[in-house]
GROMACS .gro file of C-alpha atoms in nm:
model
  494
    1MET     CA    1  -8.291   0.385   3.324
    2LEU     CA    2  -8.267   0.581   3.647
    3THR     CA    3  -8.645   0.608   3.668
    4LEU     CA    4  -8.697   0.234   3.639
    5LEU     CA    5  -8.418   0.172   3.886
    6GLY     CA    6  -8.569   0.421   4.130
    7ILE     CA    7  -8.919   0.274   4.100
    8GLY     CA    8  -8.779  -0.075   4.150
    9THR     CA    9  -8.578   0.040   4.452
   10VAL     CA   10  -8.874   0.203   4.627
   11ALA     CA   11  -9.107  -0.085   4.537
   12ALA     CA   12  -8.858  -0.340   4.670
   13LEU     CA   13  -8.821  -0.151   4.998
   14LEU     CA   14  -9.196  -0.125   5.053
   15LEU     CA   15  -9.247  -0.490   4.959
   16LEU     CA   16  -8.981  -0.613   5.202
   17ILE     CA   17  -9.112  -0.397   5.490
   18LEU     CA   18  -9.487  -0.431   5.442
   19PHE     CA   19  -9.480  -0.808   5.396
   20ARG     CA   20  -9.215  -0.867   5.667
   21ILE     CA   21  -8.982  -1.046   5.431
   22THR     CA   22  -8.687  -0.887   5.611
   23SER     CA   23  -8.640  -0.653   5.902
   24VAL     CA   24  -8.657  -0.280   5.838
   25LEU     CA   25  -8.283  -0.239   5.900
   26VAL     CA   26  -8.193  -0.511   5.651
   27ALA     CA   27  -8.424  -0.371   5.384
   28LEU     CA   28  -8.300  -0.012   5.426
   29THR     CA   29  -7.938  -0.127   5.400
   30LEU     CA   30  -7.937  -0.396   5.130
   31VAL     CA   31  -8.194  -0.246   4.889
   32PRO     CA   32  -7.991   0.071   4.817
   33LEU     CA   33  -7.675  -0.140   4.797
   34ALA     CA   34  -7.838  -0.363   4.537
   35ALA     CA   35  -7.966  -0.058   4.349
   36ALA     CA   36  -7.617   0.097   4.343
   37LEU     CA   37  -7.464  -0.224   4.213
   38ALA     CA   38  -7.736  -0.266   3.949
   39GLY     CA   39  -7.697   0.095   3.836
   40GLY     CA   40  -7.319   0.084   3.816
   41PHE     CA   41  -7.273   0.319   4.112
   42ALA     CA   42  -7.069   0.084   4.328
   43GLY     CA   43  -6.777   0.327   4.347
   44SER     CA   44  -6.997   0.608   4.479
   45PHE     CA   45  -7.209   0.400   4.714
   46GLY     CA   46  -6.992   0.463   5.018
   47THR     CA   47  -6.985   0.841   4.970
   48TRP     CA   48  -7.360   0.865   4.912
   49ALA     CA   49  -7.436   0.638   5.207
   50MET     CA   50  -7.217   0.844   5.443
   51ASP     CA   51  -7.380   1.165   5.321
   52GLY     CA   52  -7.717   1.018   5.413
   53ILE     CA   53  -7.593   0.897   5.751
   54ARG     CA   54  -7.451   1.241   5.832
   55GLY     CA   55  -7.787   1.393   5.747
   56VAL     CA   56  -7.975   1.179   6.001
   57THR     CA   57  -7.713   1.174   6.278
   58PRO     CA   58  -7.870   1.461   6.478
   59VAL     CA   59  -8.209   1.289   6.469
   60ALA     CA   60  -8.054   0.958   6.573
   61ALA     CA   61  -7.880   1.121   6.869
   62LEU     CA   62  -8.201   1.297   6.969
   63LEU     CA   63  -8.395   0.970   6.954
   64ALA     CA   64  -8.141   0.772   7.157
   65PHE     CA   65  -8.121   1.011   7.450
   66ALA     CA   66  -8.491   1.099   7.436
   67MET     CA   67  -8.583   0.732   7.484
   68ILE     CA   68  -8.337   0.702   7.773
   69TYR     CA   69  -8.463   1.022   7.934
   70PHE     CA   70  -8.832   0.937   7.918
   71GLY     CA   71  -8.756   0.581   8.028
   72VAL     CA   72  -8.586   0.715   8.340
   73MET     CA   73  -8.870   0.959   8.403
   74ASN     CA   74  -9.124   0.681   8.368
   75ASP     CA   75  -8.933   0.465   8.615
   76ALA     CA   76  -8.917   0.760   8.855
   77GLY     CA   77  -9.295   0.806   8.845
   78LEU     CA   78  -9.311   1.140   8.667
   79PHE     CA   79  -9.621   1.049   8.469
   80ASP     CA   80  -9.819   0.906   8.761
   81PRO     CA   81 -10.000   1.235   8.846
   82ILE     CA   82 -10.068   1.293   8.476
   83ILE     CA   83 -10.213   0.946   8.448
   84ARG     CA   84 -10.433   1.004   8.753
   85ALA     CA   85 -10.565   1.327   8.602
   86LEU     CA   86 -10.637   1.157   8.270
   87VAL     CA   87 -10.801   0.864   8.444
   88ARG     CA   88 -11.038   1.102   8.622
   89VAL     CA   89 -11.143   1.227   8.279
   90VAL     CA   90 -11.125   0.917   8.059
   91GLY     CA   91 -11.135   0.638   8.319
   92THR     CA   92 -11.068   0.300   8.167
   93ASP     CA   93 -11.318   0.336   7.885
   94PRO     CA   94 -11.138   0.275   7.553
   95VAL     CA   95 -11.344   0.536   7.368
   96ARG     CA   96 -11.256   0.810   7.615
   97ILE     CA   97 -10.891   0.706   7.617
   98ALA     CA   98 -10.885   0.721   7.237
   99LEU     CA   99 -11.041   1.068   7.238
  100GLY     CA  100 -10.795   1.179   7.505
  101THR     CA  101 -10.507   1.057   7.288
  102ALA     CA  102 -10.630   1.261   6.993
  103ALA     CA  103 -10.663   1.571   7.210
  104VAL     CA  104 -10.317   1.537   7.368
  105ALA     CA  105 -10.146   1.477   7.032
  106SER     CA  106 -10.326   1.768   6.867
  107VAL     CA  107 -10.222   2.013   7.138
  108ALA     CA  108  -9.868   1.874   7.155
  109HIS     CA  109  -9.822   1.929   6.781
  110LEU     CA  110  -9.900   2.300   6.795
  111ASP     CA  111  -9.526   2.359   6.761
  112GLY     CA  112  -9.522   2.166   6.433
  113ALA     CA  113  -9.254   1.920   6.547
  114GLY     CA  114  -9.344   1.555   6.504
  115ALA     CA  115  -9.064   1.416   6.721
  116SER     CA  116  -9.158   1.624   7.027
  117THR     CA  117  -9.526   1.539   6.977
  118PHE     CA  118  -9.452   1.169   6.989
  119MET     CA  119  -9.215   1.207   7.286
  120VAL     CA  120  -9.484   1.391   7.482
  121THR     CA  121  -9.790   1.185   7.383
  122VAL     CA  122  -9.672   0.824   7.377
  123PRO     CA  123  -9.491   0.804   7.716
  124ALA     CA  124  -9.783   0.977   7.889
  125MET     CA  125 -10.061   0.769   7.729
  126LEU     CA  126  -9.903   0.424   7.698
  127PRO     CA  127  -9.959   0.331   8.067
  128LEU     CA  128 -10.330   0.406   8.024
  129TYR     CA  129 -10.345   0.177   7.723
  130ASN     CA  130 -10.168  -0.096   7.916
  131ARG     CA  131 -10.404  -0.055   8.210
  132ALA     CA  132 -10.713  -0.075   7.987
  133ARG     CA  133 -10.561  -0.366   7.790
  134MET     CA  134 -10.579  -0.160   7.469
  135SER     CA  135 -10.344  -0.222   7.179
  136ALA     CA  136 -10.043   0.005   7.146
  137LEU     CA  137 -10.116   0.011   6.773
  138SER     CA  138 -10.431   0.210   6.849
  139LEU     CA  139 -10.214   0.460   7.035
  140THR     CA  140  -9.973   0.503   6.744
  141CYS     CA  141 -10.259   0.520   6.494
  142ILE     CA  142 -10.453   0.795   6.673
  143THR     CA  143 -10.136   0.988   6.757
  144ALA     CA  144 -10.027   0.971   6.394
  145LEU     CA  145 -10.364   1.090   6.265
  146ALA     CA  146 -10.374   1.391   6.500
  147ALA     CA  147 -10.010   1.490   6.452
  148GLY     CA  148 -10.031   1.444   6.075
  149THR     CA  149 -10.334   1.669   6.041
  150MET     CA  150 -10.181   1.936   6.265
  151ASN     CA  151  -9.863   1.923   6.054
  152MET     CA  152 -10.045   2.145   5.802
  153LEU     CA  153  -9.978   2.449   6.023
  154PRO     CA  154  -9.790   2.728   5.843
  155TRP     CA  155  -9.481   2.679   6.058
  156GLY     CA  156  -9.482   2.307   5.986
  157GLY     CA  157  -9.240   2.153   5.740
  158PRO     CA  158  -9.469   2.074   5.442
  159THR     CA  159  -9.644   2.413   5.426
  160THR     CA  160  -9.315   2.598   5.465
  161ARG     CA  161  -9.150   2.391   5.192
  162ALA     CA  162  -9.445   2.435   4.955
  163ALA     CA  163  -9.455   2.812   5.006
  164THR     CA  164  -9.080   2.838   4.956
  165ALA     CA  165  -9.085   2.627   4.639
  166LEU     CA  166  -9.360   2.839   4.479
  167GLN     CA  167  -9.230   3.167   4.628
  168VAL     CA  168  -9.563   3.254   4.791
  169GLY     CA  169  -9.651   3.347   5.146
  170ALA     CA  170  -9.725   3.065   5.387
  171THR     CA  171 -10.051   3.232   5.489
  172GLN     CA  172 -10.155   3.269   5.125
  173LEU     CA  173 -10.114   2.897   5.091
  174PHE     CA  174 -10.256   2.797   5.429
  175VAL     CA  175 -10.550   3.027   5.509
  176PRO     CA  176 -10.783   2.888   5.237
  177VAL     CA  177 -10.732   2.532   5.366
  178ILE     CA  178 -10.809   2.613   5.732
  179PRO     CA  179 -11.171   2.486   5.697
  180ALA     CA  180 -11.036   2.167   5.541
  181MET     CA  181 -10.791   2.124   5.828
  182VAL     CA  182 -11.072   2.171   6.082
  183ALA     CA  183 -11.274   1.909   5.896
  184GLY     CA  184 -10.974   1.680   5.909
  185LEU     CA  185 -10.942   1.723   6.286
  186VAL     CA  186 -11.312   1.641   6.325
  187GLY     CA  187 -11.247   1.330   6.118
  188VAL     CA  188 -10.957   1.237   6.345
  189PHE     CA  189 -11.181   1.248   6.652
  190VAL     CA  190 -11.453   1.051   6.471
  191PHE     CA  191 -11.197   0.786   6.378
  192ALA     CA  192 -11.073   0.789   6.739
  193ILE     CA  193 -11.427   0.708   6.855
  194ARG     CA  194 -11.444   0.424   6.604
  195ILE     CA  195 -11.106   0.285   6.711
  196GLY     CA  196 -11.208   0.311   7.076
  197ARG     CA  197 -11.530   0.121   7.011
  198LEU     CA  198 -11.345  -0.151   6.823
  199GLU     CA  199 -11.102  -0.179   7.115
  200ARG     CA  200 -11.392  -0.201   7.360
  201GLN     CA  201 -11.541  -0.489   7.160
  202ARG     CA  202 -11.207  -0.667   7.134
  203ILE     CA  203 -11.140  -0.635   7.507
  204ALA     CA  204 -11.489  -0.763   7.588
  205ARG     CA  205 -11.425  -1.076   7.382
  206ALA     CA  206 -11.072  -1.132   7.510
  207PRO     CA  207 -11.018  -1.354   7.817
  208VAL     CA  208 -10.922  -1.168   8.132
  209LEU     CA  209 -10.578  -1.286   8.242
  210PRO     CA  210 -10.452  -1.247   8.601
  211ASP     CA  211 -10.267  -0.919   8.595
  212ALA     CA  212 -10.105  -0.736   8.882
  213GLY     CA  213 -10.192  -0.400   8.727
  214ALA     CA  214 -10.557  -0.494   8.695
  215VAL     CA  215 -10.589  -0.572   9.064
  216ALA     CA  216 -10.529  -0.211   9.167
  217ASP     CA  217 -10.780   0.061   9.088
  218SER     CA  218 -10.573   0.376   9.111
  219ALA     CA  219 -10.370   0.495   8.815
  220GLU     CA  220 -10.061   0.521   9.030
  221SER     CA  221 -10.072   0.160   9.137
  222ALA     CA  222 -10.154   0.046   8.784
  223ALA     CA  223  -9.861   0.231   8.635
  224ALA     CA  224  -9.617   0.123   8.904
  225VAL     CA  225  -9.713  -0.243   8.925
  226HIS     CA  226  -9.754  -0.298   8.552
  227ASP     CA  227  -9.433  -0.125   8.459
  228GLN     CA  228  -9.212  -0.273   8.730
  229THR     CA  229  -9.338  -0.632   8.715
  230PHE     CA  230  -9.384  -0.695   8.348
  231ARG     CA  231  -9.076  -0.510   8.237
  232LEU     CA  232  -8.874  -0.713   8.481
  233LYS     CA  233  -9.030  -1.029   8.345
  234ALA     CA  234  -8.831  -0.980   8.026
  235GLU     CA  235  -8.506  -0.969   8.217
  236ALA     CA  236  -8.427  -1.336   8.230
  237THR     CA  237  -8.119  -1.286   8.443
  238ARG     CA  238  -8.318  -1.143   8.732
  239PRO     CA  239  -8.551  -1.379   8.918
  240TRP     CA  240  -8.892  -1.255   9.024
  241ARG     CA  241  -9.229  -1.392   9.114
  242VAL     CA  242  -9.585  -1.273   9.144
  243CYS     CA  243  -9.808  -1.411   9.419
  244LEU     CA  244 -10.165  -1.355   9.305
  245PRO     CA  245 -10.454  -1.383   9.552
  246ALA     CA  246 -10.642  -1.708   9.583
  247SER     CA  247 -10.973  -1.524   9.558
  248ALA     CA  248 -11.110  -1.178   9.508
  249THR     CA  249 -11.145  -1.129   9.881
  250ARG     CA  250 -10.781  -1.190   9.967
  251PRO     CA  251 -10.497  -0.951   9.903
  252GLY     CA  252 -10.202  -1.052   9.692
  253ARG     CA  253  -9.837  -0.964   9.692
  254VAL     CA  254  -9.611  -0.870   9.404
  255TRP     CA  255  -9.248  -0.949   9.479
  256LEU     CA  256  -8.996  -0.743   9.288
  257PRO     CA  257  -8.635  -0.862   9.251
  258ALA     CA  258  -8.348  -0.764   9.471
  259SER     CA  259  -8.159  -0.466   9.340
  260ALA     CA  260  -7.828  -0.320   9.444
  261THR     CA  261  -7.994  -0.183   9.755
  262ARG     CA  262  -8.258  -0.415   9.891
  263PRO     CA  263  -8.559  -0.614   9.773
  264GLY     CA  264  -8.895  -0.449   9.792
  265ARG     CA  265  -9.257  -0.542   9.775
  266VAL     CA  266  -9.591  -0.392   9.682
  267TRP     CA  267  -9.898  -0.496   9.880
  268LEU     CA  268 -10.226  -0.502   9.691
  269PRO     CA  269 -10.543  -0.451   9.901
  270ALA     CA  270 -10.849  -0.672   9.906
  271SER     CA  271 -11.126  -0.423   9.842
  272ALA     CA  272 -11.050  -0.052   9.844
  273GLY     CA  273 -10.830  -0.081   9.538
  274ARG     CA  274 -10.558   0.138   9.682
  275LEU     CA  275 -10.210   0.021   9.765
  276ARG     CA  276 -10.138  -0.032  10.135
  277ARG     CA  277  -9.771   0.027  10.083
  278VAL     CA  278  -9.722   0.202   9.751
  279PHE     CA  279  -9.372   0.333   9.811
  280ASP     CA  280  -9.225   0.038   9.997
  281PHE     CA  281  -9.053  -0.101   9.691
  282ARG     CA  282  -8.709  -0.007   9.567
  283LEU     CA  283  -8.547  -0.056   9.233
  284GLY     CA  284  -8.251   0.148   9.338
  285SER     CA  285  -8.426   0.470   9.240
  286ALA     CA  286  -8.468   0.768   9.461
  287THR     CA  287  -8.770   0.761   9.687
  288ARG     CA  288  -9.062   0.917   9.506
  289SER     CA  289  -9.086   1.216   9.735
  290GLY     CA  290  -9.255   1.536   9.637
  291ILE     CA  291  -8.923   1.717   9.603
  292VAL     CA  292  -8.784   1.465   9.354
  293TRP     CA  293  -9.108   1.462   9.156
  294PHE     CA  294  -9.118   1.841   9.128
  295PHE     CA  295  -8.754   1.844   9.025
  296ASN     CA  296  -8.826   1.585   8.753
  297ALA     CA  297  -9.128   1.784   8.635
  298ALA     CA  298  -8.927   2.107   8.624
  299LEU     CA  299  -8.642   1.936   8.441
  300THR     CA  300  -8.884   1.798   8.182
  301ALA     CA  301  -9.053   2.136   8.135
  302VAL     CA  302  -8.719   2.311   8.085
  303THR     CA  303  -8.601   2.037   7.850
  304LEU     CA  304  -8.910   2.064   7.630
  305ALA     CA  305  -8.894   2.444   7.634
  306ILE     CA  306  -8.535   2.436   7.511
  307LEU     CA  307  -8.633   2.170   7.258
  308PHE     CA  308  -8.912   2.386   7.115
  309THR     CA  309  -8.706   2.706   7.107
  310GLU     CA  310  -8.394   2.530   6.972
  311LEU     CA  311  -8.165   2.731   7.199
  312VAL     CA  312  -7.933   2.429   7.216
  313PRO     CA  313  -7.868   2.169   6.944
  314LEU     CA  314  -8.144   1.913   6.977
  315ALA     CA  315  -7.908   1.619   7.018
  316LEU     CA  316  -7.754   1.782   7.326
  317VAL     CA  317  -8.084   1.868   7.493
  318PHE     CA  318  -8.176   1.515   7.597
  319MET     CA  319  -7.816   1.408   7.641
  320ILE     CA  320  -7.771   1.668   7.917
  321ALA     CA  321  -8.119   1.609   8.058
  322SER     CA  322  -8.059   1.232   8.073
  323ALA     CA  323  -7.736   1.279   8.264
  324ILE     CA  324  -7.903   1.509   8.518
  325ALA     CA  325  -8.200   1.274   8.557
  326LEU     CA  326  -7.975   0.974   8.621
  327VAL     CA  327  -7.772   1.160   8.884
  328VAL     CA  328  -8.080   1.279   9.073
  329ASN     CA  329  -8.292   0.963   9.053
  330TYR     CA  330  -8.015   0.702   9.058
  331PRO     CA  331  -7.710   0.834   9.248
  332ASN     CA  332  -7.544   0.492   9.251
  333PRO     CA  333  -7.325   0.447   8.936
  334HIS     CA  334  -7.417   0.077   8.918
  335LEU     CA  335  -7.785   0.167   8.905
  336GLN     CA  336  -7.719   0.431   8.641
  337ARG     CA  337  -7.560   0.167   8.420
  338GLU     CA  338  -7.855  -0.061   8.489
  339ARG     CA  339  -8.102   0.204   8.370
  340LEU     CA  340  -7.889   0.278   8.062
  341THR     CA  341  -7.874  -0.089   7.975
  342ARG     CA  342  -8.246  -0.133   8.022
  343HIS     CA  343  -8.357   0.161   7.809
  344GLY     CA  344  -8.055   0.178   7.580
  345GLU     CA  345  -8.132  -0.153   7.414
  346ALA     CA  346  -8.452  -0.026   7.251
  347ALA     CA  347  -8.288   0.309   7.174
  348MET     CA  348  -7.996   0.144   6.997
  349LEU     CA  349  -8.231  -0.064   6.782
  350MET     CA  350  -8.406   0.248   6.657
  351VAL     CA  351  -8.082   0.440   6.611
  352THR     CA  352  -7.939   0.172   6.384
  353THR     CA  353  -8.264   0.174   6.185
  354ILE     CA  354  -8.242   0.551   6.139
  355PHE     CA  355  -7.883   0.524   6.018
  356ALA     CA  356  -7.996   0.261   5.767
  357ALA     CA  357  -8.272   0.499   5.653
  358GLY     CA  358  -8.000   0.758   5.598
  359VAL     CA  359  -7.820   0.515   5.369
  360PHE     CA  360  -8.138   0.459   5.168
  361THR     CA  361  -8.226   0.826   5.125
  362GLY     CA  362  -7.865   0.921   5.055
  363VAL     CA  363  -7.830   0.673   4.770
  364LEU     CA  364  -8.175   0.749   4.630
  365THR     CA  365  -8.105   1.124   4.624
  366LYS     CA  366  -7.738   1.143   4.527
  367SER     CA  367  -7.772   0.888   4.248
  368GLY     CA  368  -8.033   1.102   4.070
  369MET     CA  369  -8.303   0.835   4.090
  370LEU     CA  370  -8.546   1.069   4.268
  371ALA     CA  371  -8.489   1.351   4.020
  372SER     CA  372  -8.530   1.116   3.725
  373MET     CA  373  -8.857   0.976   3.862
  374THR     CA  374  -8.986   1.331   3.908
  375THR     CA  375  -8.903   1.439   3.551
  376ASP     CA  376  -9.049   1.131   3.386
  377LEU     CA  377  -9.365   1.145   3.597
  378VAL     CA  378  -9.442   1.492   3.470
  379ALA     CA  379  -9.363   1.396   3.111
  380ILE     CA  380  -9.616   1.114   3.098
  381LEU     CA  381  -9.911   1.306   3.244
  382PRO     CA  382 -10.169   1.411   2.979
  383ALA     CA  383 -10.282   1.773   2.946
  384ALA     CA  384 -10.630   1.696   3.084
  385ALA     CA  385 -10.473   1.549   3.392
  386LEU     CA  386 -10.260   1.860   3.438
  387ARG     CA  387 -10.569   2.084   3.431
  388HIS     CA  388 -10.728   1.876   3.707
  389LEU     CA  389 -10.401   1.820   3.886
  390PRO     CA  390 -10.517   1.971   4.220
  391ILE     CA  391 -10.788   1.706   4.252
  392ILE     CA  392 -10.551   1.430   4.150
  393MET     CA  393 -10.292   1.561   4.396
  394ALA     CA  394 -10.549   1.572   4.677
  395VAL     CA  395 -10.615   1.202   4.626
  396LEU     CA  396 -10.253   1.095   4.582
  397SER     CA  397 -10.082   1.327   4.831
  398MET     CA  398 -10.095   1.093   5.128
  399PRO     CA  399  -9.974   0.778   4.941
  400LEU     CA  400  -9.692   0.984   4.786
  401SER     CA  401  -9.547   1.018   5.139
  402LEU     CA  402  -9.444   0.653   5.109
  403VAL     CA  403  -9.244   0.725   4.794
  404PHE     CA  404  -9.103   1.077   4.824
  405ASP     CA  405  -8.930   1.241   5.117
  406PRO     CA  406  -9.048   1.599   5.185
  407ASP     CA  407  -8.747   1.774   5.031
  408SER     CA  408  -8.751   1.577   4.705
  409PHE     CA  409  -9.126   1.621   4.669
  410TYR     CA  410  -9.170   1.987   4.760
  411PHE     CA  411  -8.846   2.116   4.612
  412GLY     CA  412  -8.820   1.875   4.319
  413LEU     CA  413  -9.160   1.752   4.205
  414LEU     CA  414  -9.402   2.022   4.325
  415PRO     CA  415  -9.254   2.321   4.135
  416VAL     CA  416  -9.265   2.128   3.809
  417LEU     CA  417  -9.621   2.009   3.867
  418ALA     CA  418  -9.739   2.355   3.975
  419HIS     CA  419  -9.585   2.519   3.669
  420ALA     CA  420  -9.733   2.254   3.441
  421ALA     CA  421 -10.078   2.315   3.593
  422ASP     CA  422 -10.044   2.690   3.535
  423VAL     CA  423  -9.946   2.633   3.171
  424ALA     CA  424 -10.241   2.396   3.120
  425GLY     CA  425 -10.488   2.656   3.254
  426GLY     CA  426 -10.509   2.529   3.610
  427SER     CA  427 -10.377   2.675   3.934
  428GLY     CA  428 -10.030   2.602   4.062
  429ILE     CA  429 -10.103   2.721   4.415
  430GLU     CA  430 -10.404   2.489   4.432
  431VAL     CA  431 -10.170   2.201   4.350
  432ALA     CA  432  -9.962   2.305   4.650
  433ARG     CA  433 -10.269   2.329   4.873
  434ALA     CA  434 -10.375   1.982   4.764
  435ALA     CA  435 -10.026   1.852   4.837
  436VAL     CA  436 -10.024   1.972   5.197
  437LEU     CA  437 -10.346   1.781   5.260
  438GLY     CA  438 -10.147   1.460   5.272
  439GLN     CA  439  -9.786   1.466   5.151
  440MET     CA  440  -9.582   1.447   5.471
  441THR     CA  441  -9.879   1.577   5.672
  442THR     CA  442 -10.118   1.288   5.730
  443GLY     CA  443  -9.857   1.073   5.559
  444PHE     CA  444  -9.545   1.157   5.756
  445PRO     CA  445  -9.612   0.937   6.063
  446VAL     CA  446  -9.636   0.625   5.842
  447SER     CA  447  -9.359   0.698   5.593
  448PRO     CA  448  -9.036   0.497   5.625
  449LEU     CA  449  -8.858   0.801   5.479
  450THR     CA  450  -8.904   1.013   5.793
  451PRO     CA  451  -8.710   0.940   6.114
  452ALA     CA  452  -9.007   1.055   6.326
  453THR     CA  453  -9.198   0.745   6.215
  454PHE     CA  454  -8.934   0.523   6.376
  455LEU     CA  455  -8.949   0.738   6.688
  456LEU     CA  456  -9.324   0.685   6.713
  457VAL     CA  457  -9.312   0.307   6.674
  458GLY     CA  458  -9.002   0.285   6.892
  459LEU     CA  459  -9.158   0.468   7.185
  460ALA     CA  460  -9.468   0.248   7.165
  461ASN     CA  461  -9.264  -0.068   7.096
  462VAL     CA  462  -9.472  -0.172   6.794
  463ASP     CA  463  -9.371  -0.306   6.455
  464LEU     CA  464  -9.351  -0.058   6.167
  465ALA     CA  465  -9.542  -0.284   5.928
  466ASP     CA  466  -9.823  -0.334   6.180
  467HIS     CA  467  -9.839   0.042   6.240
  468GLN     CA  468  -9.860   0.111   5.867
  469ARG     CA  469 -10.132  -0.147   5.808
  470ARG     CA  470 -10.340  -0.004   6.092
  471THR     CA  471 -10.287   0.366   6.021
  472ILE     CA  472 -10.265   0.410   5.642
  473PRO     CA  473 -10.639   0.349   5.570
  474TYR     CA  474 -10.740   0.602   5.836
  475ALA     CA  475 -10.480   0.856   5.722
  476PHE     CA  476 -10.599   0.821   5.362
  477GLY     CA  477 -10.957   0.871   5.482
  478VAL     CA  478 -10.864   1.195   5.664
  479THR     CA  479 -10.690   1.323   5.350
  480LEU     CA  480 -10.994   1.247   5.133
  481LEU     CA  481 -11.220   1.420   5.387
  482MET     CA  482 -11.002   1.731   5.381
  483GLY     CA  483 -10.998   1.722   5.000
  484ILE     CA  484 -11.379   1.719   4.990
  485ALA     CA  485 -11.390   2.007   5.240
  486ALA     CA  486 -11.136   2.202   5.034
  487LEU     CA  487 -11.354   2.159   4.725
  488ALA     CA  488 -11.663   2.266   4.917
  489THR     CA  489 -11.497   2.582   5.052
  490GLY     CA  490 -11.327   2.688   4.729
  491ALA     CA  491 -10.968   2.619   4.830
  492LEU     CA  492 -10.958   2.371   4.540
  493ARG     CA  493 -11.155   2.387   4.214
  494LEU     CA  494 -11.255   2.115   3.969
   0.00000   0.00000   0.00000
């Protein structure tokens, strides 16, 4: 009974999200409620839901203040020099931008933390994608592929959980799959080239619309003009207008709205492609002087260092950093509230979604549905399948990320499967190696069961269903490539 209820619950959630029947928040909230009512757990629903919410509260707090912090830093121009450096390397060519995204995400994930990888990669690369008119879905796809593959590192969550569950050393589990991981990273860069080429073709076919960011050549002008004009366009309560040039030989003017201080303007040149008056506009922020920029850069470096070392609870790291950033860059309290309102709206949307995900996982776990599905799955597998379980696991590991959260899989399902493989004459540790090729590695950035997925799509402002449809085929391909490499190198055996 619990198994059927659990399968129906997970299937209903995926159906509602993937086919956009309801919003993610609605699906994550009403599906577990319906499951609890159908299973006769109505009296325990509130307790289980609150247990799940408490479990995701630190992640929700981290997400909220991280989005506010990086929003303020973006407004203050922190990423402009980074963008200029990247532009010198990748230019505006979609293929080079895609490769640069894969490289940045791979390096950023050396610490094994998905949330910090997304918070570093997406805010830095998104202006380049906007400038080149590339889809943000390509950004989330490539970032997910690189971060997911790097999540196999021994200090990453999946490998650590698998080693703990089987009581083996992390290196004993990980070292044999290093060649497979390298092959997976090569596959990520190959897929990045493919995505970049597809973007190049799409952009070539798309009509070129008048765009203030496209008029300026430099990365600084592109980031400033695109961000300040088109973000303000969404604020219906604040009038603005863009005066585009009558021809390519005449300069244009972008008028930004009056703020609490004074209205400003950005002059776009006729030929050189460099702004005549880059810093003449004000949105109430501090003037982008070198001192303020270096302070923002130092604050960000310290914040990330504390984040990686976990010297302070993660939820407090960005809360404190956001407060400092607002005081330095926006001394006026009215302007601080304006920035909080502007960036807090998107943050609050993602926070409520994460809390709803906590309700779903709490009910699914506490009700016993996950445990029941695990037990029955093992019971129905034939002996021949158990002997070849590593190969089967290598194929299914990535899709299983959509069904099982990492704890329920590695601590609940994996020990049973590994023991069953040993009894049937196979290798339990090979089952674990096959699992880390996809289960919450390549699969974690697309799974609705991990809060980091919502962080990724929230930072890029893309829809979860669109992100899943774009990324899942590539992620499955990387997992299959690593499985083939593991077979070739002896980490897995037929």
